[in-house]
Coordinates of C-alpha atoms and ligand atoms in Angstrom, one line a residue:
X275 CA 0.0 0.0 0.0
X276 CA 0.9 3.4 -0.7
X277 CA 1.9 5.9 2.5
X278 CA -0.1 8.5 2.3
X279 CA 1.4 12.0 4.3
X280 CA 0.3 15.6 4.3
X281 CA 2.9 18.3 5.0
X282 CA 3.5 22.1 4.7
X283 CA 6.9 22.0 3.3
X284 CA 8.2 21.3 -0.6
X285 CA 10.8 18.3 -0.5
X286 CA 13.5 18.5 -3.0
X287 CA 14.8 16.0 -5.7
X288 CA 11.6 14.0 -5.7
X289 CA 8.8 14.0 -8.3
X290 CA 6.3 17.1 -7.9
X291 CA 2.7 16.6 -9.7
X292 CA -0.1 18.9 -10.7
X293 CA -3.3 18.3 -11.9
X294 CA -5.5 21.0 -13.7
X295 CA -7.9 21.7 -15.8
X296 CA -5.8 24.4 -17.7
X297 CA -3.1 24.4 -20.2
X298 CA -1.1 26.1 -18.5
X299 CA -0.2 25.6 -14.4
X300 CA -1.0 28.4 -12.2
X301 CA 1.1 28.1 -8.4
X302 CA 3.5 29.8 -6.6
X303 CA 5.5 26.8 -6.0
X304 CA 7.3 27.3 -9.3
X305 CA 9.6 30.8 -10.0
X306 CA 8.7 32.6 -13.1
X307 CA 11.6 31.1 -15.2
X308 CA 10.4 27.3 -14.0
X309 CA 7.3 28.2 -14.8
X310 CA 7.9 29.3 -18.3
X311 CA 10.1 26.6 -18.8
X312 CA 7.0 24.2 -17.7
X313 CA 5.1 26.2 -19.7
X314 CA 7.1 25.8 -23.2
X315 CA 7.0 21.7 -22.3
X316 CA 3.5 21.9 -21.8
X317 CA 3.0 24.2 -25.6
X318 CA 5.5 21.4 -27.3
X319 CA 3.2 18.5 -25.9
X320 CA 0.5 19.7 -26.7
X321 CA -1.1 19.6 -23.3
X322 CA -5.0 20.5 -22.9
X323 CA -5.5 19.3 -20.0
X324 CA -8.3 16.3 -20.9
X325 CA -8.7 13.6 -18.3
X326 CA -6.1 11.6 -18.1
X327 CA -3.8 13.6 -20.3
X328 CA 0.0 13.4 -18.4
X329 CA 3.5 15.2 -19.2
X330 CA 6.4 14.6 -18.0
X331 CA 8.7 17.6 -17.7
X332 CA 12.4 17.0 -16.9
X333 CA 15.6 19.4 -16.7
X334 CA 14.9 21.5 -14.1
X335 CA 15.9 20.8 -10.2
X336 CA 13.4 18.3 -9.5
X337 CA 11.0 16.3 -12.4
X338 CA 7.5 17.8 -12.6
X339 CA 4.6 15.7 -13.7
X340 CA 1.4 17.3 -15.0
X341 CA -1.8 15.9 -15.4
X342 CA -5.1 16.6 -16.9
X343 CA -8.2 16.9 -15.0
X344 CA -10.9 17.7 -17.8
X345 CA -13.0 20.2 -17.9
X346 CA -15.1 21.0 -14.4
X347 CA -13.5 18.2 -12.2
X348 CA -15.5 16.6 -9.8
X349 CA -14.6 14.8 -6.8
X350 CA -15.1 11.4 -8.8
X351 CA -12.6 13.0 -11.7
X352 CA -9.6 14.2 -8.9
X353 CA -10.4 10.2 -7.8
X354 CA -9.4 9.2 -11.0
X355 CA -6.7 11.4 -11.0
X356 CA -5.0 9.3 -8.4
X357 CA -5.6 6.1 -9.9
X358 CA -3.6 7.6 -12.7
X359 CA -1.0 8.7 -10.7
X360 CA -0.7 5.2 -8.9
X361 CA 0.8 3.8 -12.7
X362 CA 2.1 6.7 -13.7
X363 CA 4.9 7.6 -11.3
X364 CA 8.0 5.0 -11.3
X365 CA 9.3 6.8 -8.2
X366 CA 9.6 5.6 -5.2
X367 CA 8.2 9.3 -3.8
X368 CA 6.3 12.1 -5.0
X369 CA 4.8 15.6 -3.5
X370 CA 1.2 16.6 -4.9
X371 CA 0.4 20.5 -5.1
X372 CA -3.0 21.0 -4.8
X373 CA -3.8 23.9 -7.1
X374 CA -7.0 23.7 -8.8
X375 CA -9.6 26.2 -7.5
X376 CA -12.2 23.4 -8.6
X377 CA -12.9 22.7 -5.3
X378 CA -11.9 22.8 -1.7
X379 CA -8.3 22.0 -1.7
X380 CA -8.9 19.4 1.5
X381 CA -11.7 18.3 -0.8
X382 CA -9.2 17.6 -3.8
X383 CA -6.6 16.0 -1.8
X384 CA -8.6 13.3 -0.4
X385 CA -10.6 12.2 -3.5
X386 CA -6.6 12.3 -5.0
X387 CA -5.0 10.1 -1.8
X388 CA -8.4 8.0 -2.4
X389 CA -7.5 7.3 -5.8
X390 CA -4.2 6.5 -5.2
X391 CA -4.9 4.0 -2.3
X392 CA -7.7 2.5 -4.1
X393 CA -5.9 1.8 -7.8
X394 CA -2.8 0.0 -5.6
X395 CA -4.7 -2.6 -4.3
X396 CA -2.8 -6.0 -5.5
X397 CA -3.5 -9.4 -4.2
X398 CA -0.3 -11.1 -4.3
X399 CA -0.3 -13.3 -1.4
X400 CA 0.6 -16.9 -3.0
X401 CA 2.9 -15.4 -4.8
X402 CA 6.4 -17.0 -3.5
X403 CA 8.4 -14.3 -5.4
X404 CA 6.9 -10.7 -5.4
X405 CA 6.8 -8.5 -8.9
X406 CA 9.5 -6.3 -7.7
X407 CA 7.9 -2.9 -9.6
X408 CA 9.5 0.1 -9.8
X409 CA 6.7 2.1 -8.3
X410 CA 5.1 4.7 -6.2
X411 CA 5.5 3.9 -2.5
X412 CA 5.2 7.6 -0.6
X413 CA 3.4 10.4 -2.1
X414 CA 3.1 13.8 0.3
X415 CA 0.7 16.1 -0.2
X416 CA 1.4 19.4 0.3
X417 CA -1.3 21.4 2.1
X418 CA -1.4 24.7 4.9
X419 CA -3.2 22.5 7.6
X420 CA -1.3 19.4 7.3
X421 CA -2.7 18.0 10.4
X422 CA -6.2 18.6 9.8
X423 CA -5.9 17.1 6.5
X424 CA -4.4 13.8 7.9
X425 CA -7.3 13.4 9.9
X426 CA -10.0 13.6 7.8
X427 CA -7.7 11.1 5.5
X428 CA -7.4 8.8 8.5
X429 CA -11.0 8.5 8.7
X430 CA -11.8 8.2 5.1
X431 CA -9.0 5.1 5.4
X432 CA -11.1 3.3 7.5
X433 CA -13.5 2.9 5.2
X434 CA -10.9 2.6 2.0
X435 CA -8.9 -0.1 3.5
X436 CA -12.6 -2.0 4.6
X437 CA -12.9 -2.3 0.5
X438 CA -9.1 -3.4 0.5
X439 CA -10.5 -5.5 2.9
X440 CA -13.1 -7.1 0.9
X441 CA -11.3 -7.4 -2.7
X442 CA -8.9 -9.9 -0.2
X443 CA -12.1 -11.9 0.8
X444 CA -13.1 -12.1 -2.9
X445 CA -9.7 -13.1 -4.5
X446 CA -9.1 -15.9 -1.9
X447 CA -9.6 -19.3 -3.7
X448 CA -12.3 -21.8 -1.8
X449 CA -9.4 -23.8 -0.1
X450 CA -8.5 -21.3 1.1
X451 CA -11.2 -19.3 2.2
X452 CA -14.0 -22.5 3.3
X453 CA -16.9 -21.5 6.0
X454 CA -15.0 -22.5 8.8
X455 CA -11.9 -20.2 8.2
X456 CA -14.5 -17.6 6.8
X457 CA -16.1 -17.9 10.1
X458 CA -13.0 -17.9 12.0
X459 CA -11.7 -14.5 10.5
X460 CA -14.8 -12.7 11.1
X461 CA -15.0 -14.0 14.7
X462 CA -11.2 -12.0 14.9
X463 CA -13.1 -8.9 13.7
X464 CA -13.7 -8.4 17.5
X465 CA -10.9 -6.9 18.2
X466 CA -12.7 -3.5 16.1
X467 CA -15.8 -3.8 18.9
X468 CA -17.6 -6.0 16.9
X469 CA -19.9 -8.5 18.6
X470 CA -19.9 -11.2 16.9
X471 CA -21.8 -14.6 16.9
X472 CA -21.1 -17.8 14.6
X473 CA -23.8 -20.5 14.7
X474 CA -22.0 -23.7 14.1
X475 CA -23.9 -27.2 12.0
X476 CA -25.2 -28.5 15.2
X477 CA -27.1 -25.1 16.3
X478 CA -28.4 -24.5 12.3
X479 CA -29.9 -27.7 12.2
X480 CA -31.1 -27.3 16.3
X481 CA -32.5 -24.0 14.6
X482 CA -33.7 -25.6 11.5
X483 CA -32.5 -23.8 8.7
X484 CA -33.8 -26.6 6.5
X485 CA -32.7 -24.2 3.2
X486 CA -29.3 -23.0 4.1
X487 CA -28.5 -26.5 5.3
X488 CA -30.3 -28.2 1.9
X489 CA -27.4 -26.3 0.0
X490 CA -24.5 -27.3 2.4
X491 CA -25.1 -30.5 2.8
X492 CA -23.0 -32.0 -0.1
X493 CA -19.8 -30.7 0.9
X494 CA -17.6 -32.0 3.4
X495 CA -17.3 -28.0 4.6
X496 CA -19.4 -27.5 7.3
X497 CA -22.0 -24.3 6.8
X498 CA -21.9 -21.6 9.3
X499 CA -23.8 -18.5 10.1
X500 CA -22.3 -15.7 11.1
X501 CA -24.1 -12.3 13.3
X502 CA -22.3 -9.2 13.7
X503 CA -23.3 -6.3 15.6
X504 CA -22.3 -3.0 16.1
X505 CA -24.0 -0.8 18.6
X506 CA -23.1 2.6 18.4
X507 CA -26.3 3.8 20.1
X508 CA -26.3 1.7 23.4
X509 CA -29.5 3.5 24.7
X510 CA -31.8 2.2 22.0
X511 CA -32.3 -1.4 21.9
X512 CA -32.9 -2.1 18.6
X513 CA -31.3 -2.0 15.5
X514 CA -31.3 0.6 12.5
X515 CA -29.8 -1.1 9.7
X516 CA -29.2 -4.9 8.8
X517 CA -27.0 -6.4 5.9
X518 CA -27.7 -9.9 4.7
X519 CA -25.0 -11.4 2.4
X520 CA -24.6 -14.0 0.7
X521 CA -21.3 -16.7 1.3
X522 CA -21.3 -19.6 -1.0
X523 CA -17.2 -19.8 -0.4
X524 CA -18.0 -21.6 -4.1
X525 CA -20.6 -22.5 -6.1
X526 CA -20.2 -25.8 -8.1
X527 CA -23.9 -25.8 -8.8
X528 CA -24.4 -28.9 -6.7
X529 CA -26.3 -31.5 -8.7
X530 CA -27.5 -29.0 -11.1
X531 CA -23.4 -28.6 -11.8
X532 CA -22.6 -25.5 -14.1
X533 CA -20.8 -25.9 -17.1
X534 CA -16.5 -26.6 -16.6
X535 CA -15.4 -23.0 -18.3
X536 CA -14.9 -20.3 -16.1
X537 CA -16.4 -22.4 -12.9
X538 CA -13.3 -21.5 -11.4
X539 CA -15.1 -17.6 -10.8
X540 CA -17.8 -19.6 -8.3
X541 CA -14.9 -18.7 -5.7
X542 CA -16.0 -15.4 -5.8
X543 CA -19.9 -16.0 -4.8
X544 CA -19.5 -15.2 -1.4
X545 CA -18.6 -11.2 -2.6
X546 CA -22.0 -10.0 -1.1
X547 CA -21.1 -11.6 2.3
X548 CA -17.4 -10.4 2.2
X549 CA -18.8 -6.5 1.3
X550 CA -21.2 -7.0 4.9
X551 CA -18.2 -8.4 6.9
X552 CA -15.9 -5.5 5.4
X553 CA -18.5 -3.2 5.8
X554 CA -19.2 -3.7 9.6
X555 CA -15.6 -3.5 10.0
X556 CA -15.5 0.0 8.5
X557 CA -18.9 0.8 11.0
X558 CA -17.3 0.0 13.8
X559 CA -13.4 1.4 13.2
X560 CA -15.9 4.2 12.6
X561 CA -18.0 4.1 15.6
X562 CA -20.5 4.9 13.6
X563 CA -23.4 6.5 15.9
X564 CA -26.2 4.0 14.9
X565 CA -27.0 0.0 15.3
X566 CA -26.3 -2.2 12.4
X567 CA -26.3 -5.8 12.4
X568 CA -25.0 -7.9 9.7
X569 CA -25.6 -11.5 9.1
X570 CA -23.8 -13.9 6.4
X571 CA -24.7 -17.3 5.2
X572 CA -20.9 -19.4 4.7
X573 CA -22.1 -22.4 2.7
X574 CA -20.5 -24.5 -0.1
X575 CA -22.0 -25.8 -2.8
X576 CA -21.3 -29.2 -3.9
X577 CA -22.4 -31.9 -5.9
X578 CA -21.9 -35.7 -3.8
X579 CA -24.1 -38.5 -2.5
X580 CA -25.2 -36.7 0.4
X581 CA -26.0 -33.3 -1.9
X582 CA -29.7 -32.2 -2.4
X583 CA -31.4 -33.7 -5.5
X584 CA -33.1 -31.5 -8.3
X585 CA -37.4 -32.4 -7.3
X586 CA -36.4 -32.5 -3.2
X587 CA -38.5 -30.3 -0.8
X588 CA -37.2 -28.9 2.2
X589 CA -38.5 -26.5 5.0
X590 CA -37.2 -23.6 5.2
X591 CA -36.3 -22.2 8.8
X592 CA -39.7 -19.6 8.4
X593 CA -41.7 -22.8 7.8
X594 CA -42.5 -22.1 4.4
X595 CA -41.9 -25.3 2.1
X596 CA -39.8 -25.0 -1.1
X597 CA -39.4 -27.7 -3.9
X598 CA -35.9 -27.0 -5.3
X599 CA -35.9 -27.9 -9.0
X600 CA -32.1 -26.4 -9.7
X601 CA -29.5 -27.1 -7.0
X602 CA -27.7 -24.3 -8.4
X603 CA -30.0 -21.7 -7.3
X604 CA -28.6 -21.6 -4.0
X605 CA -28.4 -18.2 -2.6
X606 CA -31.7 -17.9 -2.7
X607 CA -32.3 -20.8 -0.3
X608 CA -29.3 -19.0 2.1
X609 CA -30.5 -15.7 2.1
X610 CA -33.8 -16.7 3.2
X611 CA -33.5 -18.4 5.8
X612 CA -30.7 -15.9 7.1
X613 CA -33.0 -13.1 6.3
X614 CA -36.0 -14.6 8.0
X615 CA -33.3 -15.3 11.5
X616 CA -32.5 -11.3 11.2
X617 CA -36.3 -10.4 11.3
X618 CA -37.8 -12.6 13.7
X619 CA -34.7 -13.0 16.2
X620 CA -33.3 -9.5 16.2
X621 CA -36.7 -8.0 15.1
X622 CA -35.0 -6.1 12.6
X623 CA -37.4 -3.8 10.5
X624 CA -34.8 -2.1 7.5
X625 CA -32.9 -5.1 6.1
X626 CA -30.8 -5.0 2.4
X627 CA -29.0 -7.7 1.1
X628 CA -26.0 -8.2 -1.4
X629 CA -25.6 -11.4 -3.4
X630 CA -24.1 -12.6 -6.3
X631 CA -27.6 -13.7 -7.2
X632 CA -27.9 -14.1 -10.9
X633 CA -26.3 -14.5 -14.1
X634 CA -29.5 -12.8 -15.6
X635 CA -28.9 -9.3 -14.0
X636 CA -25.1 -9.5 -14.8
X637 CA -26.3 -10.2 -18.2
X638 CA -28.6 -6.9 -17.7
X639 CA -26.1 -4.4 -16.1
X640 CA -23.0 -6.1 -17.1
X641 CA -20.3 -4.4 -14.8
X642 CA -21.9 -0.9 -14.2
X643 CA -24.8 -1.1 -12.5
X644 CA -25.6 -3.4 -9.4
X645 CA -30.0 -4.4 -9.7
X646 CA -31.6 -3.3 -7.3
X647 CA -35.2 -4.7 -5.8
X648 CA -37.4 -3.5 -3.2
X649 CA -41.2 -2.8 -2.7
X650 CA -40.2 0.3 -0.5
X651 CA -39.4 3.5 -2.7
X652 CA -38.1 5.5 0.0
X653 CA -35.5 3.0 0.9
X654 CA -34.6 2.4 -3.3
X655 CA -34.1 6.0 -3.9
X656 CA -31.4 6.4 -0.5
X657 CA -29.9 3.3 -1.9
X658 CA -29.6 5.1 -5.6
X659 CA -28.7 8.5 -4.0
X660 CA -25.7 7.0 -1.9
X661 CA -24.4 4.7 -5.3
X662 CA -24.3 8.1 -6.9
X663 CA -22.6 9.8 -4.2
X664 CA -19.4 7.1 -4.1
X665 CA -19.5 6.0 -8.1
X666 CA -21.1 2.4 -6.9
X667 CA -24.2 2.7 -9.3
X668 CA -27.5 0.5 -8.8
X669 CA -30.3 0.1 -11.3
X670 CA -33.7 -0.3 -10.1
X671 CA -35.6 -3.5 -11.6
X672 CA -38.8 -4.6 -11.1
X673 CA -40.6 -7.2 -8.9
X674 CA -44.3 -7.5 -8.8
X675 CA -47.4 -10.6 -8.8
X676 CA -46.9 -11.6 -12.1
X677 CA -43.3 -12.8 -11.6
X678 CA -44.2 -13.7 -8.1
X679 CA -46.3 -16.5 -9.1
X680 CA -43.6 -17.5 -11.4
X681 CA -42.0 -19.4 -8.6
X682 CA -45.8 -20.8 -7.6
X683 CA -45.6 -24.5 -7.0
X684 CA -48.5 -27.2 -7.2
X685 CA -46.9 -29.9 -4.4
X686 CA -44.8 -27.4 -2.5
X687 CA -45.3 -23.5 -0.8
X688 CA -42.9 -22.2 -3.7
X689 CA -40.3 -23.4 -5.9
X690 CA -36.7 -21.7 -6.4
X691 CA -36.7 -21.1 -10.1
X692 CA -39.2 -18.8 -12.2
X693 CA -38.1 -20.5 -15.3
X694 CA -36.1 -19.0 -18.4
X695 CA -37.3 -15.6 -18.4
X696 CA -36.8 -12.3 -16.2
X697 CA -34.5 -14.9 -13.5
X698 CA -33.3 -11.8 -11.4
X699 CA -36.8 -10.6 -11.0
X700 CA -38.1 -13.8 -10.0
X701 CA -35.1 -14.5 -7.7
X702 CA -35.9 -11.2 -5.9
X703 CA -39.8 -12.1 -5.6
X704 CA -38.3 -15.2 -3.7
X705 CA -36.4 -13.5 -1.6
X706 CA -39.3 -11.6 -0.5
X707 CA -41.6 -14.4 0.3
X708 CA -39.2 -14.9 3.4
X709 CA -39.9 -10.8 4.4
X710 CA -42.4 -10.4 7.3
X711 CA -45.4 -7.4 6.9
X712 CA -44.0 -3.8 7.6
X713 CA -40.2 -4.8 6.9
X714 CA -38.6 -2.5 4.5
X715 CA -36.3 -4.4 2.2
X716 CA -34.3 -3.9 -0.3
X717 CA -32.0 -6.6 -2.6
X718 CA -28.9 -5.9 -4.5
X719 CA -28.0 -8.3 -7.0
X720 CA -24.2 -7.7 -7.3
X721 CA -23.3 -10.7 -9.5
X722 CA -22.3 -7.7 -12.3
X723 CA -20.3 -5.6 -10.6
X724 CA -18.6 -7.6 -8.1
X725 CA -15.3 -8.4 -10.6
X726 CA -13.7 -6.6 -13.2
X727 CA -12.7 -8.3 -16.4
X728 CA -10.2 -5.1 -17.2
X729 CA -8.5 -2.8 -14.6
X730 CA -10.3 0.3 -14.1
X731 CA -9.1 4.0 -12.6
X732 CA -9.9 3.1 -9.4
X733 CA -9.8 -0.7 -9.6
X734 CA -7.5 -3.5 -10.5
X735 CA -8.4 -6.1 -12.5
X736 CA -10.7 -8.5 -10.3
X737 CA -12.3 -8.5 -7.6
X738 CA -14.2 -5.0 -6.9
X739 CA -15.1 -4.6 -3.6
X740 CA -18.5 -2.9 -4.7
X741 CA -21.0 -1.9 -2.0
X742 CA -18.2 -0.9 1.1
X743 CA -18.4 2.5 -0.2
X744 CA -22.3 2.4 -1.0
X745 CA -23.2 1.1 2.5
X746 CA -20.6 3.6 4.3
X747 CA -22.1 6.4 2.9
X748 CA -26.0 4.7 3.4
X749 CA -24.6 4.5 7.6
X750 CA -23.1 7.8 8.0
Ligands
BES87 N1 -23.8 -17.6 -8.2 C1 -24.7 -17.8 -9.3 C2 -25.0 -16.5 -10.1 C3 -23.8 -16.0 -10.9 C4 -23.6 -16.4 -12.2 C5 -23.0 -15.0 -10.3 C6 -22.5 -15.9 -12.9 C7 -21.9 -14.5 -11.1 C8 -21.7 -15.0 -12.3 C9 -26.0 -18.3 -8.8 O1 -26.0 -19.2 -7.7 C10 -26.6 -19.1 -9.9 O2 -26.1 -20.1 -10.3 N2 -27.8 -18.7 -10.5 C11 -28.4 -19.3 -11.5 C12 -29.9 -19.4 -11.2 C13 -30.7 -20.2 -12.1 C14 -30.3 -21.7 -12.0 C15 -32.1 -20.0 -11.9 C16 -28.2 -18.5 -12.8 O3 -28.2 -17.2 -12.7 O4 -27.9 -19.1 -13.8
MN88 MN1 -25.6 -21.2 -8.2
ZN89 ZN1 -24.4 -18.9 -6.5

């Protein structure tokens, strides 16, 4: 990871950047004759100052990078700025002159530092031999109120390093990362004032989650549940916020097994439970001032003699009976039942979940836009508002009778698949069948957005992390 400082004086020898919106640099850091020097490098360049337009400019005491901001730069545009940045410089240290005018300076300097931290994410743990990249390890920004800066920073880290946090979950290959050491780590997450709860095989089944357990029962990885609670208003007893997610540490389809090509991906289906876990560990290094619990199904699915058969009916832990016709529409039969434990044992009345759901709204939304399902529109339109606010967009989609009775069944309550057509609409009317009267729910279907097939400003190639920054800014 990058070190982030922020300091008052100008270091010598080391890289100095810029970013504007002009053609030409206007600061007080450079004399005159280094400025028109800078100046004539600029004019031979050709330098407008477009987004992600960057010149080098060498021969005078120290080198001097400049890069383009476009035209009006947002927050989200100085963010990108220090994704660039993160590539860009070769050197081992840089300074960053804020100088823009666009907005606040402390503004500009921490959606910069949040570009920077977030582009230089790598997951290279099981490598034995580390890329050894000539790269940026120390960039200082140089600001009048250092101090004040650095705190604001620190508290915008907390939340950064939670999506850091939650890319790591995602990567980790399902030997690696089964329920049990899934469980384990989260249960560490005390240390942050967490409380935390993992219900082990025995207590699930003493509890009868008949659909969570119908999924894990052909692997020799025993399912856990885990509950996580923050209470950062002790006088009120109950809870403000939930987060369901959804941890199938892989998904082989069971029975219904998917197709060989690209299974290898199914690692990452526990995302929407990694971005709760990561997310109530950014609440709590927070201390944010309201109650939030989080709860996350840890299941695998796979196929074996002791694995649910396509035609089977199980009881799900609300009582509700459900004929599974697809083994590999799992999540649905996890988030249920965890969904139904978070409303009638903790009486929680707001509830979202995240899952890797469907393969129908990735085929939707592709990578840009998480789908987003609820009955309530109060709650849809925060959810929208905060995607804007952090670039984590959603896109509403619709749920209503018709596909409802899609997942009717003649011998059972319901059946977990709606059939060829509209499958993240009927997935989400599921879902809801396990939501008690007077609960306001909401369902992100993240299967889209959760990876990255190319690297993006703010985002390696991978695994995304999508939804930290969307439920931080939902919890302020
Ligand atoms: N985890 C998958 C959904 C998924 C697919 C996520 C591709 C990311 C990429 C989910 O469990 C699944 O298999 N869904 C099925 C449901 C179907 C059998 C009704 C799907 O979408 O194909
Ligand atoms: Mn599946
Ligand atoms: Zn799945």
């Amino acid at each position: 990871m990058i070190t982030v400082t922020f300091k008052k004086e100008i270091e010598k020898n080391i890289v100095h950047v810029f970013a504007t919106d002009k053609s030409e640099l206007k600061t007080s850091v450079l004399t005159p004759s280094q400025k028109k020097y800078v100046h004539q490098a600029l004019k031979q360049a050709d330098f407008k100052a477009k987004e992600g337009e960057i010149v080098s400019v060498l021969g005078l005491e120290s080198p001097i990078l400049i890069v383009g901001t476009g035209q009006k730069p947002s927050r989200s545009d100085f963010e990108k700025v220090g994704g660039k940045l993160a590539s860009a410089i070769k050197d081992q240290k840089a300074a960053y002159h804020p100088l823009n005018g666009c907005m606040p300076v402390e503004e500009e300097v921490i959606a910069v530092a949040t570009g920077l931290f977030l582009s230089s994410f790598k997951f290279d743990k099981y490598l034995s031999k580390k890329k050894d990249e000539k790269k940026l390890k120390e960039i200082s920004f140089i600001v009048s109120e250092p101090k004040k800066v650095q705190k604001v920073f620190d508290e915008t880290k907390k939340i950064l390093e939670s999506v850091c946090f939650a890319r790591a979950l995602s990567s980790e290959p399902a030997n690696h990362l089964t329920p049990k050491i899934f469980s384990e780590l989260i249960e560490k997450l005390d240390e942050t004032g967490l409380e935390i709860e993992i219900l082990s095989l025995k207590e699930l089944k003493a509890k009868k989650f008949g659909m969570l357990l119908s999924v894990a029962q052909g692997s020799l990885n025993e399912p856990k549940v885990a509950v996580m609670k923050w209470k950062g208003n002790p006088k009120k007893k109950t809870f403000d916020i939930g987060f369901v997610g959804k941890g199938v540490t892989f998904d082989s389809g069971g029975i219904s097994l998917k197709p060989g090509a690209g299974m290898g991906d199914m690692k990452q289906d526990m995302t929407g439970a990694g971005v709760v876990v990561a997310s109530m560990r950014s609440f709590a290094l927070r201390k944010v001032k309201s109650n939030v619990i989080g709860i996350v199904g840890l299941v695998e699915n796979m196929p074996s003699g002791s694995a649910t058969r396509p035609g089977d009916i199980v009881t799900s832990l609300s009582g509700k009976t459900v004929e599974i016709l697809n083994t590999d529409a799992e999540g649905r039969l996890v988030l249920g039942d965890c969904l139904w434990y978070m409303q009638s044992v903790y009486g929680v009345k707001k509830i979202i979940d995240l899952a890797t759901l469907t393969g129908a709204v990735m085929a939707a939304l592709g990578e840009e836009y998480a789908g987003l399902f609820s009955y309530d529109d109060a709650l849809a339109q925060e959810i929208l508002d905060a995607g804007k606010s952090v670039d984590e967009e959603v896109w509403r989609l619709p749920m209503n009778k018709a596909y409802n009775k899609m997942i009717d069944s003649d011998i059972a309550d319901m059946k977990n698949i709606g059939g060829r057509l509209a499958g993240g609409s009927t997935a989400a009317c599921f879902l809801h069948r396990f939501i008690k009267e007077g609960t306001s729910w909401a369902h992100l279907d993240i299967a889209g957005v959760d990876k990255y097939e190319t690297a993006r400003p703010l985002t390696p190639k991978g695994a995304t992390g999508w939804g930290v920054r969307l439920l931080n800014a939902l919890v302020k």
